[in-house]
Amino acid sequence: EQVAQWCLTEGIVVMGYSTLGAGKPDMSLPAVEEAAKRLNVTPAQILMKWSLQKGYVPLTKSVNKERIVQNLQLDFELSKEEMEALNNVDGGVPMKVCDHSKQFGLALYW
């Protein structure tokens, strides 16, 4: 979180890689399911909106036409309490950092 906030203050775009990838438990977390139910949207929409409200860019992929349309329907707001609840869960899987330092000649600071 600290690295992401620093990036945002420096004008660096923070992107989520494989944010809704298969095998992740994120969409069934209670905080996600409760917000989805209150707003009558999908858990995937909740996670994308959470990313956007934090200033991040979620990268998603789908071959399903219905999901592609849903991914664009983010015209709702998560409450402060929902954002806090989502901020306080880790999804149950470790974070993965993609190290491309050798390809771009830049040091990876973590």
C-alpha positions as a LaTeX table, in Angstrom:
\begin{tabular}{lrrr}
\hline
Residue & $x$ (\AA) & $y$ (\AA) & $z$ (\AA) \\
\hline
Glu1 & 0.00 & 0.00 & 0.00 \\
Gln2 & 2.81 & 2.44 & 0.82 \\
Val3 & 4.54 & 1.81 & $-2.51$ \\
Ala4 & 1.24 & 2.24 & $-4.38$ \\
Gln5 & 0.48 & 5.53 & $-2.61$ \\
Trp6 & 3.99 & 6.82 & $-3.32$ \\
Cys7 & 3.53 & 5.94 & $-7.00$ \\
Leu8 & 0.25 & 7.83 & $-7.14$ \\
Thr9 & 1.80 & 10.94 & $-5.55$ \\
Glu10 & 4.56 & 10.80 & $-8.18$ \\
Gly11 & 2.10 & 10.45 & $-11.05$ \\
Ile12 & 2.95 & 6.79 & $-11.64$ \\
Val13 & $-0.01$ & 4.66 & $-12.70$ \\
Val14 & $-0.63$ & 1.64 & $-10.47$ \\
Met15 & $-2.11$ & $-1.33$ & $-12.33$ \\
Gly16 & $-3.45$ & $-4.61$ & $-11.07$ \\
Tyr17 & $-2.12$ & $-7.57$ & $-13.03$ \\
Ser18 & $-4.55$ & $-10.50$ & $-13.36$ \\
Thr19 & $-6.85$ & $-8.82$ & $-10.86$ \\
Leu20 & $-9.74$ & $-11.22$ & $-11.38$ \\
Gly21 & $-7.73$ & $-14.29$ & $-12.33$ \\
Ala22 & $-9.09$ & $-17.79$ & $-11.88$ \\
Gly23 & $-8.35$ & $-19.56$ & $-8.64$ \\
Lys24 & $-8.37$ & $-16.45$ & $-6.47$ \\
Pro25 & $-10.72$ & $-16.39$ & $-3.50$ \\
Asp26 & $-11.23$ & $-12.60$ & $-3.65$ \\
Met27 & $-14.71$ & $-12.67$ & $-5.17$ \\
Ser28 & $-16.10$ & $-14.80$ & $-2.36$ \\
Leu29 & $-14.75$ & $-12.69$ & 0.51 \\
Pro30 & $-17.55$ & $-11.47$ & 2.82 \\
Ala31 & $-16.67$ & $-7.80$ & 2.28 \\
Val32 & $-16.95$ & $-8.27$ & $-1.49$ \\
Glu33 & $-20.16$ & $-10.29$ & $-1.35$ \\
Glu34 & $-21.87$ & $-7.84$ & 1.03 \\
Ala35 & $-21.06$ & $-4.81$ & $-1.13$ \\
Ala36 & $-22.16$ & $-6.66$ & $-4.28$ \\
Lys37 & $-25.47$ & $-7.56$ & $-2.67$ \\
Arg38 & $-26.11$ & $-4.00$ & $-1.43$ \\
Leu39 & $-25.33$ & $-2.48$ & $-4.82$ \\
Asn40 & $-26.86$ & $-5.28$ & $-6.92$ \\
Val41 & $-23.68$ & $-5.78$ & $-8.95$ \\
Thr42 & $-21.22$ & $-8.64$ & $-9.41$ \\
Pro43 & $-18.27$ & $-9.31$ & $-7.10$ \\
Ala44 & $-15.96$ & $-8.61$ & $-10.05$ \\
Gln45 & $-17.52$ & $-5.15$ & $-10.44$ \\
Ile46 & $-16.91$ & $-4.51$ & $-6.73$ \\
Leu47 & $-13.22$ & $-5.38$ & $-7.04$ \\
Met48 & $-12.80$ & $-3.25$ & $-10.16$ \\
Lys49 & $-14.56$ & $-0.29$ & $-8.54$ \\
Trp50 & $-12.45$ & $-0.67$ & $-5.39$ \\
Ser51 & $-9.33$ & $-0.44$ & $-7.57$ \\
Leu52 & $-10.64$ & 2.62 & $-9.40$ \\
Gln53 & $-11.69$ & 4.41 & $-6.21$ \\
Lys54 & $-8.16$ & 3.88 & $-4.86$ \\
Gly55 & $-6.75$ & 5.42 & $-8.04$ \\
Tyr56 & $-5.49$ & 2.13 & $-9.49$ \\
Val57 & $-6.12$ & 0.78 & $-12.99$ \\
Pro58 & $-7.54$ & $-2.76$ & $-12.93$ \\
Leu59 & $-6.60$ & $-4.87$ & $-15.95$ \\
Thr60 & $-9.27$ & $-7.40$ & $-16.77$ \\
Lys61 & $-9.82$ & $-9.90$ & $-19.54$ \\
Ser62 & $-12.83$ & $-11.88$ & $-20.61$ \\
Val63 & $-14.05$ & $-13.71$ & $-23.67$ \\
Asn64 & $-17.59$ & $-13.69$ & $-22.28$ \\
Lys65 & $-19.65$ & $-10.87$ & $-23.87$ \\
Glu66 & $-21.83$ & $-10.43$ & $-20.76$ \\
Arg67 & $-18.78$ & $-10.03$ & $-18.51$ \\
Ile68 & $-17.16$ & $-7.57$ & $-20.90$ \\
Val69 & $-20.28$ & $-5.41$ & $-20.72$ \\
Gln70 & $-20.41$ & $-5.75$ & $-16.91$ \\
Asn71 & $-16.76$ & $-4.69$ & $-16.66$ \\
Leu72 & $-17.77$ & $-1.34$ & $-18.14$ \\
Gln73 & $-20.78$ & $-0.81$ & $-15.86$ \\
Leu74 & $-19.09$ & 0.77 & $-12.87$ \\
Asp75 & $-21.42$ & 3.75 & $-12.36$ \\
Phe76 & $-21.78$ & 3.25 & $-8.61$ \\
Glu77 & $-19.75$ & 4.21 & $-5.54$ \\
Leu78 & $-18.52$ & 2.07 & $-2.69$ \\
Ser79 & $-19.14$ & 3.63 & 0.71 \\
Lys80 & $-16.29$ & 4.67 & 2.98 \\
Glu81 & $-17.08$ & 1.67 & 5.19 \\
Glu82 & $-17.02$ & $-0.72$ & 2.22 \\
Met83 & $-13.70$ & 0.69 & 1.05 \\
Glu84 & $-12.23$ & 0.23 & 4.53 \\
Ala85 & $-13.55$ & $-3.33$ & 4.73 \\
Leu86 & $-12.03$ & $-4.16$ & 1.34 \\
Asn87 & $-8.74$ & $-2.48$ & 2.27 \\
Asn88 & $-8.51$ & $-4.71$ & 5.35 \\
Val89 & $-8.64$ & $-8.08$ & 3.57 \\
Asp90 & $-5.71$ & $-9.72$ & 1.84 \\
Gly91 & $-7.60$ & $-12.17$ & $-0.35$ \\
Gly92 & $-5.89$ & $-15.18$ & 1.17 \\
Val93 & $-3.11$ & $-15.37$ & $-1.40$ \\
Pro94 & 0.36 & $-13.80$ & $-1.34$ \\
Met95 & 0.99 & $-10.77$ & $-3.51$ \\
Lys96 & 3.03 & $-11.43$ & $-6.62$ \\
Val97 & 5.51 & $-8.87$ & $-7.85$ \\
Cys98 & 6.45 & $-9.14$ & $-11.52$ \\
Asp99 & 10.15 & $-8.34$ & $-11.73$ \\
His100 & 10.97 & $-6.97$ & $-15.18$ \\
Ser101 & 14.08 & $-5.10$ & $-14.01$ \\
Lys102 & 16.42 & $-6.97$ & $-16.36$ \\
Gln103 & 14.27 & $-6.22$ & $-19.42$ \\
Phe104 & 14.00 & $-2.50$ & $-18.70$ \\
Gly105 & 17.30 & $-1.89$ & $-16.91$ \\
Leu106 & 15.57 & $-0.49$ & $-13.85$ \\
Ala107 & 16.09 & $-1.59$ & $-10.28$ \\
Leu108 & 13.16 & $-3.18$ & $-8.49$ \\
Tyr109 & 12.76 & $-1.70$ & $-5.03$ \\
Trp110 & 10.54 & $-3.64$ & $-2.69$ \\
\hline
\end{tabular}
